[in-house]
Coordinates of C-alpha atoms in Angstrom, one line a residue:
D10 CA 23.8 12.0 29.6
L11 CA 22.8 9.0 27.6
Q12 CA 25.7 7.1 26.1
H13 CA 24.8 5.4 22.9
N14 CA 26.4 2.2 21.6
L15 CA 24.9 1.0 18.3
L16 CA 26.0 -2.6 17.9
T17 CA 24.8 -3.6 14.5
F18 CA 23.7 -1.9 11.3
G19 CA 20.6 -4.0 10.3
L20 CA 17.4 -2.2 11.3
C21 CA 15.9 -5.4 12.7
H22 CA 19.0 -5.9 14.8
V23 CA 19.9 -2.4 15.8
T24 CA 20.0 -2.1 19.6
I25 CA 21.2 0.6 21.9
S26 CA 22.8 0.4 25.3
T27 CA 22.4 3.4 27.6
S28 CA 23.3 4.3 31.1
R29 CA 22.0 7.0 33.4
N30 CA 23.1 8.0 36.9
E31 CA 25.5 5.0 36.8
G32 CA 22.4 2.6 36.4
E33 CA 22.5 0.7 33.2
I34 CA 19.2 0.4 31.3
S35 CA 18.5 -2.9 29.6
M36 CA 19.1 -3.3 25.9
T37 CA 16.3 -1.7 23.8
N38 CA 15.4 -2.6 20.3
I39 CA 15.3 0.6 18.3
N40 CA 13.2 -1.0 15.6
E41 CA 10.3 -1.6 18.0
Y42 CA 10.3 2.0 19.1
Y43 CA 10.5 3.2 15.5
K44 CA 7.6 0.9 14.5
A45 CA 5.7 2.2 17.5
S46 CA 6.2 5.8 16.3
L47 CA 4.8 4.8 12.8
V48 CA 1.8 3.3 14.5
A49 CA 1.3 6.4 16.7
D50 CA 1.4 8.5 13.5
K51 CA -1.5 6.3 12.2
K52 CA 0.5 4.9 9.3
S53 CA -1.3 2.0 7.6
E54 CA -0.1 -1.5 8.2
N55 CA 1.2 -1.7 4.6
T56 CA 3.1 1.6 4.9
I57 CA 4.7 0.4 8.2
K58 CA 5.8 -2.8 6.6
N59 CA 7.3 -1.0 3.6
Y60 CA 9.0 1.7 5.6
L61 CA 10.8 -0.9 7.7
L62 CA 11.8 -2.9 4.6
Y63 CA 13.2 0.2 2.8
V64 CA 15.1 1.4 5.9
D65 CA 16.5 -2.0 6.4
K66 CA 17.8 -2.1 2.8
M67 CA 19.3 1.3 3.1
L68 CA 21.2 0.3 6.3
A69 CA 22.5 -2.8 4.7
F70 CA 23.8 -0.8 1.7
V71 CA 25.5 1.8 3.8
N72 CA 26.8 -0.8 6.3
K73 CA 27.7 1.6 9.1
P74 CA 26.4 2.3 12.6
V75 CA 23.6 4.9 12.3
E76 CA 25.5 7.6 14.2
E77 CA 28.3 7.4 11.5
I78 CA 26.0 7.7 8.5
S79 CA 26.5 10.9 6.6
F80 CA 24.7 12.8 3.9
L81 CA 27.2 11.5 1.4
D82 CA 26.4 7.9 2.4
L83 CA 22.7 8.6 1.8
T84 CA 23.5 10.2 -1.5
A85 CA 25.4 7.1 -2.6
W86 CA 22.4 4.9 -1.5
K87 CA 20.0 7.2 -3.4
A88 CA 22.2 6.7 -6.5
S89 CA 21.9 2.9 -6.0
I90 CA 18.2 3.0 -6.4
S91 CA 18.1 5.4 -9.3
N92 CA 17.1 2.6 -11.7
L93 CA 13.7 2.6 -10.0
S94 CA 10.8 4.8 -11.1
T95 CA 10.7 8.3 -9.6
A96 CA 7.6 7.3 -7.7
S97 CA 9.3 4.3 -6.2
M98 CA 12.4 6.3 -5.3
N99 CA 10.3 8.9 -3.6
I100 CA 8.6 6.3 -1.4
Q101 CA 11.9 4.9 -0.3
I102 CA 13.5 8.3 0.3
S103 CA 10.5 9.3 2.4
A104 CA 10.9 6.2 4.5
V105 CA 14.6 7.0 5.1
R106 CA 13.9 10.6 5.9
N107 CA 11.2 9.6 8.4
Y108 CA 13.6 7.1 10.0
F109 CA 16.4 9.6 10.6
K110 CA 13.9 12.2 11.8
F111 CA 12.8 9.7 14.4
L112 CA 16.4 8.9 15.5
T113 CA 17.2 12.6 15.8
S114 CA 14.0 13.3 17.9
A115 CA 14.8 10.3 20.1
K116 CA 18.4 11.6 20.6
V117 CA 19.9 8.5 19.2
I118 CA 21.9 10.6 16.8
N119 CA 22.9 14.3 17.2
E120 CA 22.5 15.4 13.6
N121 CA 20.1 14.3 10.9
P122 CA 22.0 13.3 7.8
A123 CA 18.8 13.0 5.8
L124 CA 17.7 16.6 6.4
D125 CA 18.8 17.7 2.9
L126 CA 18.1 14.5 1.1
T127 CA 15.9 15.5 -1.8
S128 CA 13.4 13.5 -3.8
P129 CA 13.5 13.4 -7.6
K130 CA 10.7 15.2 -9.5
I131 CA 8.0 12.6 -10.4
K132 CA 7.7 12.1 -14.1
N133 CA 4.1 11.5 -15.0
K134 CA 4.3 8.9 -17.7
E135 CA 1.2 7.7 -19.5
K136 CA -0.3 4.9 -17.5
H137 CA -2.6 2.2 -18.7
Y138 CA -6.0 1.8 -17.0
I139 CA -8.2 -1.1 -16.3
S140 CA -11.5 -1.0 -18.2
A141 CA -14.7 -2.8 -17.4
E142 CA -13.9 -5.3 -20.2
D143 CA -10.5 -6.0 -18.6
V144 CA -12.2 -6.7 -15.3
R145 CA -14.6 -9.1 -16.9
K146 CA -11.7 -10.9 -18.6
M147 CA -9.8 -11.2 -15.3
L148 CA -12.9 -12.6 -13.5
H149 CA -13.3 -15.3 -16.1
N150 CA -9.6 -16.3 -15.8
C151 CA -9.4 -16.7 -12.0
K152 CA -8.4 -20.0 -10.6
K153 CA -9.9 -19.6 -7.1
F154 CA -13.3 -18.4 -5.7
R155 CA -11.3 -16.2 -3.4
D156 CA -9.6 -14.4 -6.3
I157 CA -12.9 -13.8 -8.1
A158 CA -14.4 -12.3 -4.8
V159 CA -11.3 -10.1 -4.2
I160 CA -11.3 -8.7 -7.8
A161 CA -15.1 -8.1 -7.8
L162 CA -15.0 -6.3 -4.4
Y163 CA -11.9 -4.3 -5.4
C164 CA -13.4 -3.1 -8.7
S165 CA -16.8 -2.3 -7.3
T166 CA -15.7 -0.4 -4.2
G167 CA -12.2 1.0 -4.9
L168 CA -10.9 -0.3 -1.5
R169 CA -7.3 0.1 -0.5
F170 CA -5.4 -3.2 0.1
S171 CA -5.2 -2.5 3.8
E172 CA -8.9 -1.8 3.9
L173 CA -9.9 -4.9 2.0
T174 CA -7.7 -7.2 4.1
S175 CA -9.0 -5.6 7.4
I176 CA -12.6 -6.7 6.8
T177 CA -13.4 -9.4 9.3
F178 CA -15.6 -12.4 8.7
E179 CA -17.8 -11.0 11.4
D180 CA -18.0 -7.6 9.6
Y181 CA -19.3 -9.4 6.5
N182 CA -21.8 -11.6 8.4
N183 CA -23.2 -8.6 10.3
M184 CA -23.5 -6.2 7.4
I185 CA -26.9 -4.5 7.0
D186 CA -28.3 -3.8 3.6
N187 CA -25.1 -4.9 2.0
Q188 CA -23.2 -2.1 3.8
I189 CA -20.0 -2.5 5.8
V190 CA -18.3 0.2 7.9
I191 CA -14.5 0.1 7.4
L192 CA -11.7 2.0 9.0
G193 CA -9.8 3.8 6.3
K194 CA -6.6 5.8 6.0
G195 CA -6.0 8.2 8.9
A196 CA -8.4 6.1 11.0
K197 CA -11.4 7.6 9.2
E198 CA -14.6 5.5 9.0
R199 CA -16.6 5.2 5.9
T200 CA -19.3 2.9 4.6
I201 CA -18.8 0.7 1.6
Y202 CA -21.6 -1.0 -0.4
V203 CA -21.2 -4.6 -1.5
N204 CA -23.1 -4.9 -4.7
E205 CA -24.9 -8.2 -5.7
Q206 CA -22.2 -9.4 -8.0
A207 CA -19.5 -9.0 -5.4
K208 CA -21.7 -10.5 -2.7
E209 CA -22.5 -13.6 -4.8
S210 CA -18.7 -14.0 -5.4
I211 CA -17.9 -13.7 -1.7
D212 CA -20.7 -16.1 -0.8
N213 CA -19.3 -18.7 -3.2
Y214 CA -15.8 -18.2 -1.8
I215 CA -17.1 -18.7 1.8
K216 CA -19.2 -21.8 0.8
F217 CA -16.6 -23.6 -1.3
E218 CA -13.1 -22.5 -0.3
R219 CA -12.6 -20.2 2.7
A220 CA -10.4 -21.4 5.5
D221 CA -11.2 -20.5 9.1
G222 CA -9.8 -17.2 10.3
E223 CA -10.6 -13.8 11.7
Y224 CA -10.5 -12.0 8.4
L225 CA -12.9 -12.4 5.5
F226 CA -10.1 -12.9 3.0
T227 CA -7.4 -15.3 4.1
S228 CA -4.6 -17.5 2.7
E229 CA -5.3 -21.2 2.2
R230 CA -4.1 -21.7 5.8
G231 CA -6.4 -19.0 7.2
E232 CA -3.6 -16.4 7.6
H233 CA -3.7 -12.7 6.8
L234 CA -3.3 -11.9 3.1
D235 CA 0.1 -10.6 2.0
N236 CA 0.3 -7.6 -0.3
S237 CA 3.0 -9.0 -2.6
N238 CA 1.3 -12.4 -3.0
L239 CA -2.0 -10.7 -3.8
N240 CA -0.3 -8.5 -6.4
K241 CA 1.3 -11.6 -7.9
M242 CA -2.1 -13.2 -8.2
L243 CA -3.5 -10.2 -10.0
K244 CA -0.6 -10.1 -12.5
L245 CA -0.9 -13.8 -13.3
T246 CA -4.7 -13.5 -13.7
A247 CA -4.3 -10.5 -16.0
K248 CA -1.7 -12.3 -18.0
R249 CA -4.0 -15.3 -18.5
A250 CA -6.8 -12.9 -19.5
G251 CA -4.6 -11.6 -22.3
I252 CA -4.3 -8.0 -20.9
P253 CA -1.2 -6.5 -22.7
F254 CA -0.1 -4.5 -19.6
W255 CA -0.6 -7.4 -17.2
N256 CA 2.7 -6.6 -15.4
E257 CA 1.3 -3.2 -14.3
I258 CA -1.8 -4.7 -12.6
T259 CA -1.6 -4.3 -8.9
N260 CA -3.9 -3.8 -5.9
H261 CA -3.7 0.0 -6.5
A262 CA -4.3 -0.4 -10.2
L263 CA -7.7 -2.0 -9.4
R264 CA -8.5 0.8 -7.0
A265 CA -7.8 3.4 -9.8
G266 CA -9.7 1.2 -12.2
A267 CA -12.8 1.3 -10.0
A268 CA -12.6 5.1 -10.2
T269 CA -12.2 5.2 -14.0
I270 CA -15.0 2.7 -14.5
A271 CA -17.4 4.5 -12.2
N272 CA -16.7 7.8 -14.0
A273 CA -17.3 6.2 -17.4
N274 CA -20.7 5.1 -16.1
G275 CA -21.6 8.6 -15.2
V276 CA -20.8 8.7 -11.5
G277 CA -19.7 12.2 -10.4
V278 CA -16.2 12.9 -9.2
A279 CA -17.5 14.0 -5.8
T280 CA -19.2 10.7 -5.3
I281 CA -16.2 8.7 -6.5
S282 CA -14.0 10.7 -4.1
A283 CA -16.2 9.7 -1.2
M284 CA -16.2 6.1 -2.4
L285 CA -12.4 6.0 -2.4
G286 CA -12.1 7.8 0.9
H287 CA -10.1 10.7 -0.5
N288 CA -9.8 14.0 1.4
S289 CA -9.5 16.0 -1.8
I290 CA -11.3 15.8 -5.2
A291 CA -8.0 16.8 -6.8
T292 CA -6.6 13.5 -5.6
T293 CA -9.5 11.6 -7.1
T294 CA -9.1 13.3 -10.5
R295 CA -5.6 11.8 -10.8
Y296 CA -7.1 8.3 -10.5
I297 CA -9.5 8.8 -13.3
K298 CA -8.4 7.9 -16.8
H299 CA -10.6 8.9 -19.7
E300 CA -10.9 6.7 -22.8
Q301 CA -9.9 8.3 -26.1
A302 CA -13.5 7.5 -27.3
Q303 CA -14.9 9.6 -24.5
I304 CA -12.6 12.4 -25.4
N305 CA -13.5 12.2 -29.1
E306 CA -17.3 12.3 -28.3
A307 CA -16.8 15.3 -26.1
M308 CA -14.9 17.1 -28.8
K309 CA -17.5 16.3 -31.4
G310 CA -19.9 18.4 -29.5
L311 CA -17.7 21.5 -29.5
V312 CA -19.2 23.0 -32.6
F313 CA -19.6 26.8 -32.8

């Protein structure tokens, strides 16, 4: 039988020593195997990064070897993040459940302490939405050509962050009729159309500012863009643009904004769903926010 000796509690440092038939196996980094399992499950790069972060924070809070962690420990950890929104709590709880499921399947632990760890019911509070006018204001308040290009492409295509940052410079240079084939969530291919406004913005960025690198959008040093840094840029740009809910502006908010703007311009939900790469139209409808003026106009016509 395998004999497990978990040496430290931090996920990035958790290792396991095993022996079989009196032959000792070299030290193995559990984190690498867990990360590999997420890759094998086709989780996005951003999801993998967040899962590892959330699990690491949980382990630091509990401060025990994983085989000693109990359901009560996880309940205490869950209480420690109760100040977050229900949506944020659910993401972190999902990450922790996934981690302990992996440890149980891998026989690192005998029982799964997260088996009965429940998620709070999501409270659907009223969210602000980005209008076409908000997008125009943001574009006029950018400080870099790259930021203009990113916002223009986000809001005209509804790309996910992972999709936008996976577009290579070669992909863009080789596009045909302004179309690029991207690899979306669940390793599904779909084609996006780069409209003329977005193309002009990207061309200006390439001409005046872009650093060398594999990907179309890079940092000033040519490195892969970071999710948190890009979110920070969007918030600061929205703040300069005078958008009251600037602190709610994120990569995902622009994706939802693209759906709302398209719908306001008469694009059907089925087409928007295909544009966003959704499996279900029901998912798409949650992205679309209707202006009160639209609702008022619709109700004016309900005369009997």
